[in-house]
Amino acid sequence: MSDEFYLELSENPVQFENASSVNNVFFDEANKQVFAVRSGGATGVVVKGPDDKSSVAFRMDDKGEVKCIKFSLGNKILAVQRTTKSVDFINFIPDYPHLEFSHECKTKNASILGFCWTSWNEVVFVTDQGIEFYQVLPDKRTLKLLKSQSINVNWYMYCPETAVLLLSTTVQGNVLQPFAFKSATMSKMSKFEIELPAVPKPAKLSLSERDIAVATIYDQLYVMYLKHHSRATNSPGAEVVLYHLPREGTCRKTHVLKLNTTGKFALNVVDNLVVVHHQSSQSSLIYDIKLRELDGALNVHQPVLPAQSINPYKIHLTGPAAAPSQAPVPCELCILTDELIRISSSVPVKLQPTLKLLRDKGKLMDFLLRRRDCKMVILSVCSQMLTEGDKGNLSVVATVFDKLNQVYKEYLDAEQAYTAAMESGPSRSSTSYKRPVRTQAVIDQSDMYTHVLSDFTEKKGVKHKFIIAVLMEYIRSLNQFQIPVQHYLYELVIKTLVQHNLFYMLHQFLHACFCALRFIRSVGAHDNISARKFLDAARQTNDTMLFYTIFRFFEQRNMRLRGNPGFNQGEHCEEHVAYFKQVFGENALMKLATA
């Protein structure tokens, strides 16, 4: 064993020194912390978390083998289980005595299977005969029983995100009893049964905790059951069955993920995607439950993408025990414990490789819009769609624009509703409103203009008719969702039409565009638009009355902004002022108001 080892399951490997003396490694899912425990005289503990604030090192008395060790939220109280009868606690709160105190489970002849922190000072003991919910009183160095429940327990699973505890009961272990915890209260939820595969008599299956995972997907709690291949049913492969577990009401089987293979698997959820790791093929299958195909009452899912190979897990051998040129040692997936697999749930999904694997642009957009770090990838898809494989396919372009603008409109509506509620003053209805979070899935007009459309209009080798059609398609989509079109999009259309001498189309567009200018004025957004670009375009149409109307529009704007109808030198409109005088006479210019 080397003097250092790494848990290389994220972009920043967890490193411990003097690993040769480490007896046990524990992972706390709630705090995303790894505990390395060394024994010998005093017990040394090194805790590594996702940041420096959650990392700590300390010593404690050696009172026997550590079976489980976890901090409460915020590293305030440490709990250590060494026996099946009691749990020890140590205060880490500033100004509190750093002394150890112990608490035995209250049920006679019960064995503690483990414990879960539900808040900084509330803990649940799980025994083979039930659960005991306590409040820890650090100042008095004691525990107060809040509630208990007697029930036979085979094993348990806890979801820290939702504070829901799952208990396996009955002989086969497939009846699950959930409990929810919140603010010193414990609520019993509806129990449910996991449907086990049929096996030839007299054999009987039992449900193992290794085949169950609990996760929040799209803000809903699911129990995931890995249903292995059964020869009795001639099933083509294993499945992952998802049971939706609501706070109130009955738990129902809602989704089935087809794995289409057999073997050993590990499950975790990353960015609302269910990732199934297959050991023998060293590959991962990715599922998005929002992309579904109905099969009766169930949603049946195939992998979103072809199976992806798993980057090999390697331990770096360094220190005296390692040769200078020794390469990292590869480790099989099977040696990774369930706890370590779950560390990767905080690592973001790399979306760029999906672009070539998911050919259907509509499905690709649905997939990307639900991911955390999606904005630049979506904009990249739009650029590639317009200049590469889908060039000329306006129906695909329209589908993508509509999907983007639907999300954009939903955000604008939510923002408007929130603003209206706040302006109406405090009331019961306004207190229920939360300011909408602008996620990366909100692609606004500025994003499209800056990263996609302005570059696209300058691309060489793209037919100008397609360029105009794309610009008009984006404006059409905005109008369809009743989103006010920004002035710079109109200017981009005008500039493109002039560049390609499309004066007939320009004439038609400007007539429509003048209605847009009046709308822009009505919402107060016309202060910043370029007068020169609109006047350039109006001149090109040879329609003098249209030029007169647009010229007058900007004179009125100038008067309102500066008290003078004339154009500033920086606007470069001298040529258009001279043309206006030539056609309509100097007296037609708007005059300064006199007192």
XYZ file of C-alpha atoms in Angstrom:
595
model
C 0.000 0.000 0.000
C 1.330 3.457 -0.858
C 1.665 6.406 1.487
C -1.024 8.267 -0.452
C -4.160 7.214 -2.232
C -6.752 9.019 -4.341
C -10.484 8.617 -4.776
C -10.502 9.734 -8.389
C -14.234 10.055 -8.976
C -14.392 13.735 -9.819
C -12.286 16.365 -11.508
C -10.568 17.043 -8.146
C -9.344 13.725 -6.679
C -9.603 13.221 -2.917
C -6.122 12.603 -1.492
C -5.085 11.250 1.909
C -1.537 10.964 3.190
C -0.137 7.922 4.994
C -2.859 5.693 3.570
C -1.023 2.588 4.795
C -2.406 3.167 8.299
C -5.999 3.793 7.182
C -8.328 1.082 8.545
C -11.635 2.207 7.085
C -13.011 4.700 4.591
C -16.610 5.966 4.933
C -18.668 8.177 2.636
C -21.365 10.497 3.975
C -23.781 11.209 1.141
C -25.601 14.061 2.909
C -22.453 16.195 3.299
C -20.524 14.634 0.378
C -17.662 13.879 2.772
C -15.118 11.049 2.803
C -13.836 9.901 6.221
C -10.468 8.116 6.506
C -10.159 6.474 9.925
C -6.818 5.313 11.370
C -6.452 3.366 14.594
C -3.546 2.757 16.935
C -3.405 4.437 20.340
C -5.777 7.274 19.471
C -8.109 7.146 16.482
C -7.130 9.662 13.823
C -9.772 10.918 11.405
C -9.259 12.903 8.210
C -12.399 14.278 6.553
C -12.343 15.515 2.968
C -15.301 17.316 1.440
C -16.151 19.145 -1.785
C -14.455 22.305 -0.448
C -11.965 23.333 2.230
C -14.737 24.423 4.623
C -16.044 20.861 4.896
C -12.566 19.315 5.328
C -11.207 18.687 8.826
C -8.754 16.441 10.727
C -8.969 15.410 14.391
C -8.242 12.658 16.924
C -10.538 10.818 19.310
C -10.175 8.080 21.895
C -9.828 4.570 20.494
C -12.908 2.783 21.903
C -13.125 0.049 19.320
C -13.691 -0.412 15.609
C -15.653 2.384 13.928
C -18.706 0.983 12.112
C -20.115 4.302 10.924
C -19.125 7.968 11.275
C -20.968 11.104 10.087
C -21.139 14.821 10.795
C -24.470 16.556 11.208
C -25.204 19.334 8.703
C -22.625 22.096 8.971
C -20.091 19.857 10.779
C -21.650 20.844 14.101
C -21.915 17.436 15.817
C -20.043 14.218 15.046
C -21.766 10.848 15.498
C -19.750 7.614 15.699
C -21.159 4.088 15.902
C -18.816 1.474 17.376
C -21.294 -1.116 18.678
C -24.797 -2.363 17.839
C -26.204 -0.892 21.054
C -25.160 2.764 21.150
C -23.928 5.812 19.195
C -21.301 8.266 20.490
C -21.434 12.036 19.901
C -18.798 14.800 19.983
C -19.562 18.534 19.866
C -17.775 20.540 17.177
C -19.764 23.706 17.885
C -17.509 26.643 18.816
C -17.436 27.452 22.558
C -18.946 24.051 23.451
C -16.929 21.457 25.386
C -15.212 19.085 22.971
C -16.328 16.079 24.991
C -17.727 12.729 23.931
C -21.114 11.494 25.153
C -23.007 8.321 24.314
C -26.629 7.207 23.864
C -28.056 3.686 23.808
C -31.081 2.696 21.749
C -34.169 2.468 23.929
C -35.528 -0.828 22.519
C -34.319 -3.811 24.518
C -32.516 -6.565 22.606
C -32.481 -4.387 19.454
C -29.375 -3.993 17.292
C -28.558 -0.632 15.686
C -28.178 -1.070 11.924
C -27.099 2.535 11.453
C -28.152 6.163 11.883
C -29.076 9.211 9.755
C -28.793 12.928 10.484
C -31.988 14.749 9.392
C -30.824 18.218 10.502
C -27.902 19.740 12.398
C -29.258 18.439 15.723
C -31.755 15.674 14.842
C -30.796 12.054 14.278
C -32.575 8.750 13.587
C -31.365 5.429 14.987
C -32.372 2.543 12.708
C -32.542 -0.805 14.519
C -33.657 -4.250 13.448
C -36.846 -3.615 15.462
C -37.747 -0.099 14.345
C -36.608 3.519 14.349
C -35.948 6.068 17.101
C -36.009 9.793 16.277
C -33.966 12.000 18.608
C -33.075 15.633 19.151
C -29.449 16.110 20.203
C -28.984 18.677 22.990
C -25.284 19.592 22.676
C -25.218 21.925 25.687
C -26.572 19.170 27.966
C -24.672 16.388 26.155
C -27.783 14.243 25.941
C -30.525 13.156 23.504
C -34.279 13.724 23.711
C -36.595 11.126 22.152
C -39.038 12.805 19.761
C -40.793 9.767 18.312
C -40.302 6.046 17.730
C -41.873 3.354 15.581
C -41.740 -0.410 16.060
C -41.311 -2.386 12.834
C -39.156 -5.315 11.728
C -36.302 -3.972 9.603
C -34.051 -5.917 7.224
C -32.130 -2.923 5.896
C -32.643 0.796 5.312
C -31.853 3.559 2.837
C -31.909 7.326 3.408
C -32.312 10.170 0.884
C -30.720 13.335 2.393
C -32.140 15.635 -0.303
C -35.726 14.884 0.751
C -35.133 13.598 4.316
C -37.011 10.390 3.503
C -36.019 7.105 5.151
C -36.880 3.787 3.488
C -37.176 0.609 5.565
C -37.233 -2.915 4.120
C -39.731 -5.177 5.936
C -41.263 -8.710 5.619
C -39.408 -11.977 4.966
C -38.716 -11.267 1.295
C -37.771 -7.679 2.085
C -39.833 -6.286 -0.794
C -42.382 -4.340 1.282
C -40.891 -0.872 1.823
C -42.065 1.538 4.510
C -41.015 5.177 4.012
C -40.851 7.883 6.707
C -40.431 11.620 6.127
C -38.660 13.979 8.539
C -39.000 17.739 8.852
C -38.496 20.205 11.726
C -38.596 17.738 14.616
C -41.538 15.803 13.125
C -41.629 12.276 11.719
C -44.408 11.275 9.279
C -45.281 7.754 8.215
C -45.848 7.560 4.458
C -47.786 4.897 2.544
C -45.952 1.588 2.356
C -45.591 -0.162 -1.003
C -44.407 -3.412 -2.477
C -41.635 -3.967 -5.007
C -42.746 -6.523 -7.586
C -40.102 -9.263 -7.691
C -39.518 -11.364 -10.843
C -41.080 -14.825 -10.978
C -38.807 -17.785 -10.240
C -39.478 -21.565 -10.463
C -40.861 -23.102 -7.254
C -39.782 -23.744 -4.544
C -37.138 -21.034 -4.958
C -37.923 -17.595 -3.547
C -36.303 -14.250 -4.235
C -35.661 -11.593 -1.632
C -35.028 -7.900 -2.206
C -31.473 -6.777 -1.502
C -30.464 -3.219 -0.694
C -27.857 -3.534 -3.465
C -30.725 -3.551 -5.975
C -32.381 -0.399 -4.625
C -31.483 3.275 -4.945
C -33.390 6.396 -3.888
C -33.004 9.612 -5.859
C -34.656 12.909 -6.714
C -35.291 13.231 -10.460
C -36.895 16.414 -11.802
C -37.845 17.401 -8.225
C -39.733 14.143 -7.635
C -38.639 11.316 -5.341
C -38.171 7.897 -6.961
C -37.237 4.476 -5.668
C -35.196 2.700 -8.358
C -35.252 -1.111 -8.437
C -32.678 -3.038 -10.463
C -34.737 -5.987 -11.748
C -32.320 -8.660 -12.911
C -32.766 -10.897 -15.933
C -35.161 -13.795 -15.249
C -34.984 -16.991 -17.294
C -38.495 -17.885 -16.168
C -39.994 -14.895 -17.993
C -37.667 -15.059 -21.024
C -36.925 -11.362 -20.583
C -34.220 -10.056 -22.956
C -32.269 -8.365 -20.184
C -32.327 -6.563 -16.876
C -34.491 -3.506 -16.203
C -34.528 -0.582 -13.824
C -38.050 -0.012 -12.526
C -38.861 3.428 -11.104
C -41.491 3.844 -8.398
C -42.717 7.410 -7.869
C -42.933 8.152 -4.140
C -45.100 11.238 -3.404
C -45.238 12.877 0.033
C -48.942 12.060 0.162
C -50.761 9.338 -1.696
C -49.795 5.951 -3.061
C -46.428 4.983 -4.493
C -46.810 3.837 -8.114
C -44.608 2.095 -10.674
C -44.223 4.728 -13.419
C -41.097 4.086 -15.507
C -39.151 1.109 -16.843
C -35.604 1.527 -18.178
C -34.646 -1.249 -20.601
C -30.990 -2.256 -20.140
C -31.038 -4.895 -22.934
C -28.227 -6.834 -21.276
C -27.421 -8.829 -18.144
C -24.682 -8.753 -15.523
C -23.630 -6.551 -12.620
C -24.727 -2.916 -12.547
C -24.392 0.242 -10.469
C -26.903 3.112 -10.476
C -26.645 6.825 -9.894
C -28.401 10.026 -10.954
C -26.515 12.958 -12.498
C -28.242 16.160 -13.616
C -31.656 14.388 -13.638
C -30.259 11.606 -15.833
C -30.299 8.004 -14.638
C -26.867 6.511 -15.360
C -26.531 2.715 -15.281
C -22.947 1.414 -15.174
C -22.412 -2.090 -16.608
C -19.411 -3.899 -15.150
C -18.464 -6.506 -17.758
C -18.652 -4.167 -20.768
C -17.178 -1.225 -18.793
C -19.854 1.037 -20.258
C -22.628 3.349 -19.060
C -26.220 3.687 -20.264
C -27.943 7.077 -19.929
C -31.707 7.577 -19.543
C -33.874 10.695 -19.456
C -37.328 9.894 -18.066
C -38.808 13.007 -19.714
C -38.065 11.395 -23.109
C -40.515 8.523 -23.035
C -42.613 6.072 -24.987
C -45.919 4.966 -23.471
C -46.557 1.245 -23.040
C -49.966 1.105 -21.410
C -49.798 2.914 -18.051
C -46.000 2.658 -17.928
C -43.377 4.858 -19.533
C -40.823 2.580 -21.182
C -37.373 3.981 -21.949
C -34.477 2.941 -24.115
C -31.052 4.583 -23.595
C -30.923 8.160 -24.872
C -27.477 7.508 -26.332
C -25.504 4.419 -27.347
C -23.586 2.826 -24.455
C -20.620 4.991 -23.459
C -17.337 3.530 -22.194
C -16.415 4.293 -18.582
C -13.146 6.139 -18.029
C -10.978 3.685 -16.073
C -10.751 4.222 -12.328
C -7.094 4.386 -11.296
C -5.226 4.540 -8.020
C -2.051 6.641 -8.170
C 0.825 4.907 -6.402
C 3.189 7.518 -4.970
C 5.597 7.725 -2.102
C 8.308 5.228 -0.997
C 6.319 2.142 -1.992
C 6.004 3.157 -5.626
C 8.611 2.944 -8.373
C 9.334 6.304 -10.068
C 7.994 5.153 -13.438
C 5.107 3.074 -12.095
C 1.844 3.753 -13.891
C -1.478 4.247 -12.052
C -3.156 0.937 -11.203
C -6.486 0.390 -13.039
C -9.363 -0.899 -10.892
C -12.396 -2.857 -11.994
C -15.813 -1.283 -11.488
C -16.786 -4.103 -9.123
C -14.356 -2.936 -6.423
C -16.076 0.429 -6.170
C -18.565 0.412 -3.333
C -22.063 1.849 -3.744
C -21.058 4.802 -1.585
C -18.125 5.747 -3.799
C -20.206 5.406 -6.954
C -22.571 8.017 -5.541
C -19.787 10.610 -5.254
C -19.972 11.106 -9.007
C -23.560 12.384 -8.755
C -22.189 15.895 -8.211
C -19.987 15.822 -11.322
C -21.638 17.657 -14.270
C -22.503 15.751 -17.431
C -20.301 16.588 -20.423
C -22.894 17.480 -23.042
C -20.710 18.131 -26.096
C -20.333 14.422 -27.050
C -24.133 14.050 -27.261
C -24.318 16.321 -30.311
C -23.104 13.697 -32.772
C -24.818 10.777 -31.024
C -28.360 12.175 -30.897
C -29.194 12.954 -34.530
C -32.826 14.042 -34.086
C -32.480 17.781 -33.405
C -35.888 17.980 -31.737
C -35.046 15.209 -29.252
C -31.553 16.620 -28.812
C -33.003 20.009 -27.909
C -35.464 18.426 -25.454
C -32.524 16.603 -23.876
C -30.236 19.636 -23.664
C -32.873 22.056 -22.319
C -33.176 19.914 -19.175
C -29.473 19.905 -18.361
C -27.700 22.265 -15.933
C -24.875 23.687 -18.073
C -26.641 23.739 -21.416
C -26.588 27.300 -22.796
C -23.381 27.320 -24.827
C -23.984 23.773 -26.063
C -27.467 24.723 -27.303
C -26.105 27.792 -29.071
C -23.418 25.596 -30.631
C -26.113 23.202 -31.885
C -27.993 26.116 -33.460
C -24.867 27.371 -35.239
C -23.989 23.906 -36.560
C -27.570 23.275 -37.614
C -27.554 26.394 -39.803
C -24.163 25.888 -41.415
C -23.635 22.133 -41.587
C -25.778 19.020 -41.950
C -29.259 20.531 -41.607
C -28.615 23.506 -43.880
C -31.742 24.210 -45.874
C -34.074 22.166 -43.658
C -36.345 24.921 -42.390
C -38.752 22.537 -40.658
C -35.911 21.427 -38.346
C -34.908 25.062 -37.768
C -38.508 25.979 -36.938
C -38.804 23.092 -34.465
C -35.635 24.126 -32.632
C -36.605 27.826 -32.496
C -40.059 26.958 -31.144
C -38.634 24.730 -28.402
C -36.219 27.471 -27.321
C -38.835 30.214 -27.382
C -41.348 28.140 -25.427
C -38.886 27.972 -22.515
C -38.032 31.658 -23.024
C -41.740 32.626 -22.921
C -42.402 30.540 -19.785
C -39.610 32.398 -18.016
C -40.876 35.834 -19.176
C -44.414 34.992 -18.001
C -43.135 33.806 -14.614
C -41.043 36.966 -14.225
C -44.027 39.143 -15.173
C -46.314 37.325 -12.712
C -43.757 37.743 -9.933
C -43.317 41.471 -10.653
C -47.098 42.019 -10.697
C -47.469 40.165 -7.383
C -44.742 42.257 -5.749
C -46.191 45.541 -7.055
C -49.625 44.667 -5.702
C -48.253 44.788 -2.164
C -48.209 42.134 0.581
C -51.039 39.648 0.381
C -51.630 35.937 0.745
C -51.226 35.419 -2.995
C -48.034 37.496 -3.325
C -46.250 35.669 -0.484
C -46.595 32.390 -2.395
C -44.622 33.794 -5.345
C -40.900 33.125 -5.591
C -38.714 35.016 -8.016
C -38.194 32.703 -11.003
C -34.686 31.367 -11.420
C -33.173 32.088 -14.806
C -31.612 28.775 -15.744
C -29.186 28.223 -18.607
C -32.096 26.821 -20.622
C -33.444 30.367 -21.122
C -32.006 31.395 -24.487
C -33.063 34.978 -25.150
C -32.850 37.138 -28.280
C -29.533 38.640 -27.224
C -28.023 35.145 -26.906
C -29.262 34.138 -30.357
C -28.165 37.400 -31.970
C -24.683 37.424 -30.419
C -23.742 33.755 -30.694
C -25.707 32.501 -33.699
C -27.545 34.869 -36.066
C -25.048 37.719 -36.506
C -22.241 35.288 -37.420
C -24.585 33.223 -39.588
C -25.473 36.200 -41.826
C -21.759 36.690 -42.566
C -21.075 33.056 -43.496
C -19.747 32.537 -46.994
C -21.221 29.782 -49.115
C -24.701 29.983 -47.559
C -27.494 31.039 -49.942
C -28.912 34.426 -49.078
C -32.476 33.140 -49.455
C -31.840 30.619 -46.693
C -30.288 33.308 -44.482
C -33.356 35.528 -44.875
C -35.675 32.578 -44.309
C -33.895 31.654 -41.061
C -34.064 35.225 -39.736
C -37.748 35.480 -40.596
C -38.367 32.046 -39.049
C -36.877 33.189 -35.750
C -38.994 36.372 -35.803
C -42.067 34.248 -36.657
C -41.384 32.004 -33.679
C -41.031 34.990 -31.348
C -44.314 36.404 -32.609
C -46.026 33.022 -32.207
C -45.120 33.032 -28.505
C -46.042 36.747 -28.213
C -42.494 37.765 -27.336
C -41.677 41.386 -28.357
C -39.014 41.320 -31.096
C -35.896 43.333 -30.256
C -34.878 46.127 -32.650
C -31.468 44.629 -33.467
C -33.152 41.643 -35.117
C -35.047 43.953 -37.478
C -31.814 45.792 -38.189
C -30.084 42.487 -38.989
C -32.791 41.596 -41.524
C -32.579 45.019 -43.161
C -28.787 44.868 -43.342
C -28.904 41.409 -44.940
C -31.530 42.451 -47.512
C -29.518 45.517 -48.499
C -26.279 43.520 -48.763
C -27.898 41.182 -51.294
C -29.820 43.925 -53.188
C -33.191 42.350 -52.354
C -35.056 45.655 -52.647
C -38.506 44.224 -53.380
C -38.327 42.099 -50.229
C -36.873 45.076 -48.359
C -39.838 47.227 -49.407
C -42.277 44.625 -48.109
C -40.341 44.116 -44.928
C -40.050 47.819 -44.123
C -43.804 48.288 -44.390
C -44.153 45.535 -41.805
C -41.146 46.894 -39.951
C -42.736 50.340 -39.509
C -45.589 48.670 -37.602
C -42.787 47.104 -35.515
C -41.180 50.523 -34.945
C -44.447 51.859 -33.605
C -44.703 48.863 -31.314
C -41.109 49.362 -30.164
C -41.985 52.998 -29.386
C -45.038 51.901 -27.389
C -42.880 49.813 -25.063
C -40.135 52.432 -24.811
C -37.406 50.378 -26.474
C -36.716 52.640 -29.472
C -34.203 54.947 -27.795
C -31.227 52.774 -28.700
C -32.043 51.606 -32.234
C -29.898 52.776 -35.139
C -31.715 55.464 -37.173
C -29.153 55.259 -39.965
C -29.790 51.560 -40.676
C -33.527 52.073 -41.036
C -33.080 55.209 -43.166
C -30.503 53.419 -45.368
C -33.016 50.657 -45.986
C -35.899 53.068 -46.636
C -33.807 54.906 -49.285
C -33.081 51.612 -51.038
C -36.811 50.940 -51.560
C -37.293 54.131 -53.673
C -40.568 54.636 -51.796
C -40.383 58.334 -50.832
C -43.440 58.265 -48.560
C -42.048 55.311 -46.625
C -38.755 57.203 -46.239
C -40.677 60.307 -45.070
C -42.615 58.304 -42.438
C -39.517 56.626 -40.998
C -37.507 59.891 -41.059
C -40.314 61.636 -39.152
C -40.437 58.771 -36.625
C -36.787 59.365 -35.699
C -37.179 63.171 -35.628
C -39.909 62.702 -33.017
C -37.670 60.355 -31.060
C -34.803 62.890 -31.118
C -37.112 65.658 -29.922
C -38.289 63.570 -26.991
C -34.759 62.491 -26.009
C -32.832 65.729 -26.581
C -35.372 68.464 -27.138
C -34.058 68.825 -30.702
C -35.317 66.926 -33.792
C -31.896 66.949 -35.450
C -29.534 63.972 -35.551
C -26.261 63.915 -33.612
C -23.051 63.865 -35.603
C -22.228 60.393 -34.314
C -25.393 58.972 -35.909
C -23.978 59.676 -39.417
C -27.339 60.687 -40.889
C -26.168 63.805 -42.772
C -26.730 62.149 -46.159
C -30.312 61.315 -45.263
C -31.046 64.821 -43.969
C -29.769 66.237 -47.279
C -31.942 63.763 -49.242
C -34.995 64.696 -47.158
C -34.439 68.425 -47.885
C -33.984 67.661 -51.593
C -37.224 65.709 -51.909
C -39.519 67.470 -49.434
C -37.897 70.874 -48.935
C -36.155 72.342 -45.913
C -39.442 73.604 -44.479
C -40.602 69.992 -44.095
C -37.975 69.395 -41.391
C -39.432 69.355 -37.880
C -38.860 72.702 -36.148
C -37.713 73.355 -32.619
C -40.637 74.137 -30.317
C -40.779 77.857 -29.439
C -41.968 79.204 -26.136
